[in-house]
mmCIF file with all atom_site columns, C-alpha atoms in Angstrom:
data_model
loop_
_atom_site.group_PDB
_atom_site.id
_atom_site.type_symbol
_atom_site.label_atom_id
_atom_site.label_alt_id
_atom_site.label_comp_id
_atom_site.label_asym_id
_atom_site.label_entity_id
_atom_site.label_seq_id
_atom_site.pdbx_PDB_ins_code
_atom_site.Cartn_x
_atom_site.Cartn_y
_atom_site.Cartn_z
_atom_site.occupancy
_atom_site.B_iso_or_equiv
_atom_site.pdbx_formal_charge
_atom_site.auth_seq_id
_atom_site.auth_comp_id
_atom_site.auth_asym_id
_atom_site.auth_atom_id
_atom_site.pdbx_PDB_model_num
ATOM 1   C CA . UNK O 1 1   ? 112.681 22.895 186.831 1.00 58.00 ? 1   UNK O CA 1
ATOM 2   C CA . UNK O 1 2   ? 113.221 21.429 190.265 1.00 63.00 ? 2   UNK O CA 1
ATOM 3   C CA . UNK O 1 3   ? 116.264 22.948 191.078 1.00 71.00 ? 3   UNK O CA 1
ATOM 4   C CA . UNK O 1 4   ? 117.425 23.955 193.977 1.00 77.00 ? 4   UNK O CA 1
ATOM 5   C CA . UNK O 1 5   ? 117.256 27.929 194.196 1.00 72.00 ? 5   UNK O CA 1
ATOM 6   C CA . UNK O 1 6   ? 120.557 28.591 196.316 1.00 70.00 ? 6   UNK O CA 1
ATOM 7   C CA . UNK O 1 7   ? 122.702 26.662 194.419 1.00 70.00 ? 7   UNK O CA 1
ATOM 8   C CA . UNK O 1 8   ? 120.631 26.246 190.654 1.00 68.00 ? 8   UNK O CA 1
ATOM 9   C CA . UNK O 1 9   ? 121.239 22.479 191.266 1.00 72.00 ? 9   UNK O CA 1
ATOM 10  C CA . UNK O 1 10  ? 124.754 22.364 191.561 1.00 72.00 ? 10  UNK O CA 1
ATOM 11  C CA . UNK O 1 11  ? 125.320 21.178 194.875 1.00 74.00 ? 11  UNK O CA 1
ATOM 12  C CA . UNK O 1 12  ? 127.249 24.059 196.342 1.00 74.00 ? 12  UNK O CA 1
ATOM 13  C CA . UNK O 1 13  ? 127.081 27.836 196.513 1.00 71.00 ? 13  UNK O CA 1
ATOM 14  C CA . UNK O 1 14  ? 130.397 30.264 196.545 1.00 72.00 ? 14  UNK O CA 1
ATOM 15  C CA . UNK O 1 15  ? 129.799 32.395 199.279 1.00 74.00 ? 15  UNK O CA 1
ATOM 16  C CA . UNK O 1 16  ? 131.846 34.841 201.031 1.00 76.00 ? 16  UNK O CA 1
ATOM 17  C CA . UNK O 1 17  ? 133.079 34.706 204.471 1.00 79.00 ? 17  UNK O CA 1
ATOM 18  C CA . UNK O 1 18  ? 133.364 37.636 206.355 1.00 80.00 ? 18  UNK O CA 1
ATOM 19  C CA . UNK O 1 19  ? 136.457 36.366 208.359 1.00 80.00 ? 19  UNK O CA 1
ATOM 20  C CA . UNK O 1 20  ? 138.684 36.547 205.622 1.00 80.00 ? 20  UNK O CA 1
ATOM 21  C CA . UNK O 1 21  ? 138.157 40.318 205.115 1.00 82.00 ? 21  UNK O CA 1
ATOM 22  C CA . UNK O 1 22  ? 139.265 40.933 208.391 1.00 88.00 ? 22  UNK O CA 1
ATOM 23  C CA . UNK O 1 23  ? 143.192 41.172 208.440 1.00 87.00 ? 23  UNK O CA 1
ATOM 24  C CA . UNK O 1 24  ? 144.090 42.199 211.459 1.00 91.00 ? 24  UNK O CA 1
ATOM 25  C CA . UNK O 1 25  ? 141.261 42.386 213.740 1.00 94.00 ? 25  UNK O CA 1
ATOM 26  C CA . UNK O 1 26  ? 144.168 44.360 216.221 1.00 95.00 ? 26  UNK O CA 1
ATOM 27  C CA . UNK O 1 27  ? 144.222 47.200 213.558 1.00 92.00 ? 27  UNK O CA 1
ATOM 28  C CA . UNK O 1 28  ? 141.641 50.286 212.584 1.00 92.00 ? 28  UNK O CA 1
ATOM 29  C CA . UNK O 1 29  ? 139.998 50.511 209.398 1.00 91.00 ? 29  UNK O CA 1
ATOM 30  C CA . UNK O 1 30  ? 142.302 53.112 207.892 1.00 87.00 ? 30  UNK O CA 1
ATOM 31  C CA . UNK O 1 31  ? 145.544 51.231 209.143 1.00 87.00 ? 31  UNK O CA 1
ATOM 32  C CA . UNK O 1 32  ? 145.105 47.401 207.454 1.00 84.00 ? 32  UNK O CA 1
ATOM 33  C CA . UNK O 1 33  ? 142.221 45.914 209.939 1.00 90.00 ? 33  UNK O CA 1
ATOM 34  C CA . UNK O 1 34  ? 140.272 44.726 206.498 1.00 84.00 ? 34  UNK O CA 1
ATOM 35  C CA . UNK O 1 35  ? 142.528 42.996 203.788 1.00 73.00 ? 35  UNK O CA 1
ATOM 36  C CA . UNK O 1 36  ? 139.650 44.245 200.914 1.00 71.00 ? 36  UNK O CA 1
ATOM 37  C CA . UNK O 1 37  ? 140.872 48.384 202.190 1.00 65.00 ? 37  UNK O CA 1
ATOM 38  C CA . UNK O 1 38  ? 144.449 47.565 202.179 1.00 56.00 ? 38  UNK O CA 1
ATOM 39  C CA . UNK O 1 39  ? 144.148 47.284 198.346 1.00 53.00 ? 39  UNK O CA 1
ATOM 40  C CA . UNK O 1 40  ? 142.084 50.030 197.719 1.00 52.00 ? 40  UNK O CA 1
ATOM 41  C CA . UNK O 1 41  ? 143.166 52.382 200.273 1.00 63.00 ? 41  UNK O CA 1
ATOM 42  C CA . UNK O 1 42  ? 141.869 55.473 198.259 1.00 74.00 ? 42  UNK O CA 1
ATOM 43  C CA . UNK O 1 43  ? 140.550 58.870 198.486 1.00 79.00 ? 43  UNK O CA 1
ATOM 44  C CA . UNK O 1 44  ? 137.309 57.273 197.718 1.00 80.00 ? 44  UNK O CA 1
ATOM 45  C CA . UNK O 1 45  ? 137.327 54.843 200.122 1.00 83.00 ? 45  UNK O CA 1
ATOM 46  C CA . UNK O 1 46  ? 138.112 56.696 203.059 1.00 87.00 ? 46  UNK O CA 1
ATOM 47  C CA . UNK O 1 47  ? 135.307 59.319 202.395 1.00 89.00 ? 47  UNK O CA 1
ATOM 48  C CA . UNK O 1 48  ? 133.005 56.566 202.647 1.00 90.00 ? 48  UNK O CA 1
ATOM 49  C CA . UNK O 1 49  ? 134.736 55.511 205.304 1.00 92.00 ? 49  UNK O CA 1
ATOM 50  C CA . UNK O 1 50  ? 134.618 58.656 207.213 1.00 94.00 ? 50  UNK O CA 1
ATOM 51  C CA . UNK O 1 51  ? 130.768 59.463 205.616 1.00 96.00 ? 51  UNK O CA 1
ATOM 52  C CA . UNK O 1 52  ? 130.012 55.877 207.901 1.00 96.00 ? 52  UNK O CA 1
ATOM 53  C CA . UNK O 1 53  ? 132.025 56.756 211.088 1.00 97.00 ? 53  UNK O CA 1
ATOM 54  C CA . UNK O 1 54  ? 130.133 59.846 211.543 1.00 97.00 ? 54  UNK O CA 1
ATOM 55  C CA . UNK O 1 55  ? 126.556 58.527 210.650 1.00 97.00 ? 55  UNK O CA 1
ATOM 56  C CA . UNK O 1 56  ? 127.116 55.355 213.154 1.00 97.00 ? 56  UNK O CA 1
ATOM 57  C CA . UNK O 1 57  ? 128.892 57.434 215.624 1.00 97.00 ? 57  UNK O CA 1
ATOM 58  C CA . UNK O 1 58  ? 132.533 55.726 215.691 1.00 97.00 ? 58  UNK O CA 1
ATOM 59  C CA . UNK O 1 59  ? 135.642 56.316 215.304 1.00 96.00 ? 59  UNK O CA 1
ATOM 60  C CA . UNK O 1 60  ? 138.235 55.159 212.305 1.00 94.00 ? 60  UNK O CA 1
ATOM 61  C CA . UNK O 1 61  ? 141.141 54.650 214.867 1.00 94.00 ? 61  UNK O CA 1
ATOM 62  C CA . UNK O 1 62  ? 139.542 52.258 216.863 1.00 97.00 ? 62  UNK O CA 1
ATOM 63  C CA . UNK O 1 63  ? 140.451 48.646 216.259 1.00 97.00 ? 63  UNK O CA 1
ATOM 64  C CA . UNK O 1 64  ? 138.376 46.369 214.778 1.00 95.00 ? 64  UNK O CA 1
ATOM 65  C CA . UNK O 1 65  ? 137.900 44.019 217.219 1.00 96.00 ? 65  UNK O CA 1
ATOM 66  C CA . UNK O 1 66  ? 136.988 46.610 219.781 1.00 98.00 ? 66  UNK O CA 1
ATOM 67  C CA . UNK O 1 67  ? 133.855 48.092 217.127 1.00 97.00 ? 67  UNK O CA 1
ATOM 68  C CA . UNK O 1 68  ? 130.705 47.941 217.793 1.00 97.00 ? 68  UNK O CA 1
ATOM 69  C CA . UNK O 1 69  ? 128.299 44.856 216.134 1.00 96.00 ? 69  UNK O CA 1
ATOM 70  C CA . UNK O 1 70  ? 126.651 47.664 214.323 1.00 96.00 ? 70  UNK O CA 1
ATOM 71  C CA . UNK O 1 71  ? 129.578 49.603 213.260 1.00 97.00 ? 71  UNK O CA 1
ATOM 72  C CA . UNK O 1 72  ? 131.149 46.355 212.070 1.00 96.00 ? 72  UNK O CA 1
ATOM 73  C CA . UNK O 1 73  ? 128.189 45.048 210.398 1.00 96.00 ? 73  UNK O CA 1
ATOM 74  C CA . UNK O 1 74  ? 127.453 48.029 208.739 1.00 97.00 ? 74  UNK O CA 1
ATOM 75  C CA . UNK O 1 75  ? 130.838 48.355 207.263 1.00 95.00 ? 75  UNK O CA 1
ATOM 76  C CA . UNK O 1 76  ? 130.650 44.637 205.768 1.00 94.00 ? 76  UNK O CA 1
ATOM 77  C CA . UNK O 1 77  ? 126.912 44.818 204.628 1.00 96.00 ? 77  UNK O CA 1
ATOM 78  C CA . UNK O 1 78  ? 125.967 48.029 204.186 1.00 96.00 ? 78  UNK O CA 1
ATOM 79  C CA . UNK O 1 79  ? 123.374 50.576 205.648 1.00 97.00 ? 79  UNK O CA 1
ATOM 80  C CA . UNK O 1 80  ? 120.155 48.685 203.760 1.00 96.00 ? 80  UNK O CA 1
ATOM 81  C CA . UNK O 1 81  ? 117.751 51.613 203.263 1.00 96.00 ? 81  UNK O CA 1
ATOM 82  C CA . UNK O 1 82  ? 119.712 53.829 205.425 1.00 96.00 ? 82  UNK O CA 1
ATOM 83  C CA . UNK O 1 83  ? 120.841 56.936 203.662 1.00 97.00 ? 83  UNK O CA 1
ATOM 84  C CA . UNK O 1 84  ? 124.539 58.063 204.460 1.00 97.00 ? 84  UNK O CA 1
ATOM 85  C CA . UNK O 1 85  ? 125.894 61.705 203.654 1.00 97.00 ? 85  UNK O CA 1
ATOM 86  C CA . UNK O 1 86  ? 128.689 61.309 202.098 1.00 96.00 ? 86  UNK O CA 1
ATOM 87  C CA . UNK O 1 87  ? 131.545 63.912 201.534 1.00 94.00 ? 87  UNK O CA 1
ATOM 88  C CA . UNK O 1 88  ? 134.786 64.948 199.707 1.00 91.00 ? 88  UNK O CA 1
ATOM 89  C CA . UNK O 1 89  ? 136.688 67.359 198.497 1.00 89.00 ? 89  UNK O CA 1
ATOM 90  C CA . UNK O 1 90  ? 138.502 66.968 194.673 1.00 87.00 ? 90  UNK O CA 1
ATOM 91  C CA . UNK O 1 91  ? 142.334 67.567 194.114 1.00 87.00 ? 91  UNK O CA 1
ATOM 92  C CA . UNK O 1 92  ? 141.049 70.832 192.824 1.00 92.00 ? 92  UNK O CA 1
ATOM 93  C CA . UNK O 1 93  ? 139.663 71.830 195.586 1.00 91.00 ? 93  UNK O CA 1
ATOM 94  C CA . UNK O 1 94  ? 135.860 71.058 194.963 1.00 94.00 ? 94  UNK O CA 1
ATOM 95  C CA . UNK O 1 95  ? 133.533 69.948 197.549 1.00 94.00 ? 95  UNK O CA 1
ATOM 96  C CA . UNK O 1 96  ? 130.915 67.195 196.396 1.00 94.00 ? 96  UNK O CA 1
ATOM 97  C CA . UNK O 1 97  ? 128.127 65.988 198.623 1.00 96.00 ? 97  UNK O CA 1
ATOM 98  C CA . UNK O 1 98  ? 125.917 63.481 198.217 1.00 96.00 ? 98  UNK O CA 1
ATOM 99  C CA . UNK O 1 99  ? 123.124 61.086 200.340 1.00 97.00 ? 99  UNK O CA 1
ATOM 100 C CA . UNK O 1 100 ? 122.673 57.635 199.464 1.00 97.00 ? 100 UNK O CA 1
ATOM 101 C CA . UNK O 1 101 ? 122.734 54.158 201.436 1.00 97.00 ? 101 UNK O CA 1
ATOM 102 C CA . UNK O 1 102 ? 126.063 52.369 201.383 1.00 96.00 ? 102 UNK O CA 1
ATOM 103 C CA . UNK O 1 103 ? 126.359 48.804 199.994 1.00 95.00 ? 103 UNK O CA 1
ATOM 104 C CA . UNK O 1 104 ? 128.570 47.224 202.338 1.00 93.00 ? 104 UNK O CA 1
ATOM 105 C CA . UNK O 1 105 ? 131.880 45.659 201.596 1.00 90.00 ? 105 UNK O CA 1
ATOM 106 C CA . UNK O 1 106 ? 130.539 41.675 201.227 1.00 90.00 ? 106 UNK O CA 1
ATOM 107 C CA . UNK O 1 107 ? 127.288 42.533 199.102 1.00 92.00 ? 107 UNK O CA 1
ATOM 108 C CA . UNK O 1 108 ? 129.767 44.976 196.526 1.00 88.00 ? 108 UNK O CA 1
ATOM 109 C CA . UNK O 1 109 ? 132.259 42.418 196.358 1.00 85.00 ? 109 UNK O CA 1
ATOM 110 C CA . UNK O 1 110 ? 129.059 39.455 195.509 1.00 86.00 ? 110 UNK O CA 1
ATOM 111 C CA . UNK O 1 111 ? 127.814 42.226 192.987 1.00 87.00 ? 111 UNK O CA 1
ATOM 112 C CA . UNK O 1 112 ? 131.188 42.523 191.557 1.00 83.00 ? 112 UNK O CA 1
ATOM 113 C CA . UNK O 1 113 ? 131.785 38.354 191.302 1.00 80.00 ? 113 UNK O CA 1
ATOM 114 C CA . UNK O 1 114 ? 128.600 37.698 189.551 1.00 81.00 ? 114 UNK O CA 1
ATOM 115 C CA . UNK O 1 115 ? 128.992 40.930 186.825 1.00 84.00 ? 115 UNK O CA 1
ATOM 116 C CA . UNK O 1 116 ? 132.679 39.187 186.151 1.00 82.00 ? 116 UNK O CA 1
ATOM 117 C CA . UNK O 1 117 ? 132.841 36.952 183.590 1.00 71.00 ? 117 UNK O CA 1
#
């Protein structure tokens, strides 16, 4: 129809900018670096969390700012095709494991915009 394809014709496009997840760059992921974890600081969370430390090979203590490009980039957009194990253990004492790619903070959070009506 001759519209433009980013924006459907509109003009503009919401996008979201990475900066403003980031906190307090001075801080680690499990103590408030990203303003997105410091809401949802869960169980859940931090097995992904920890599932993504030990695949990439850092540590969840280190500040943000001092993270690798990779560790940080794969923490906002995901691992693409790269499969993650993931694991964690229930309140009743269960132990689940499971492989799958993770989505990354920015593309979950896009995904989660455009399903909201």
């Amino acid at each position: 129809m001759g519209m433009c394809p980013a924006c459907g014709g509109l003009g503009t496009r919401e996008d979201i900018d990475p900066d403003l997840f980031v906190a307090d760059p001075n801080q680690s992921l499990l103590n408030g670096a990203l303003e997105i974890l410091g809401h949802a600081r869960t169980p859940h969370v931090e097995h992904l969390l920890r599932g993504l430390a030990k695949h990439y090979g850092f540590d969840l203590k280190t500040p943000w700012r001092e993270l690798s490009e990779q560790a940080r980039r794969v923490v906002l957009y995901g691992s693409g095709e790269d499969k993650i194990d993931f694991s964690y253990v229930t309140r009743g004492g269960h132990e689940y494991s499971y492989t799958k790619p993770f989505e990354g903070l920015i593309p979950a959070s896009e995904r989660r915009r455009k399903e909201t009506r």
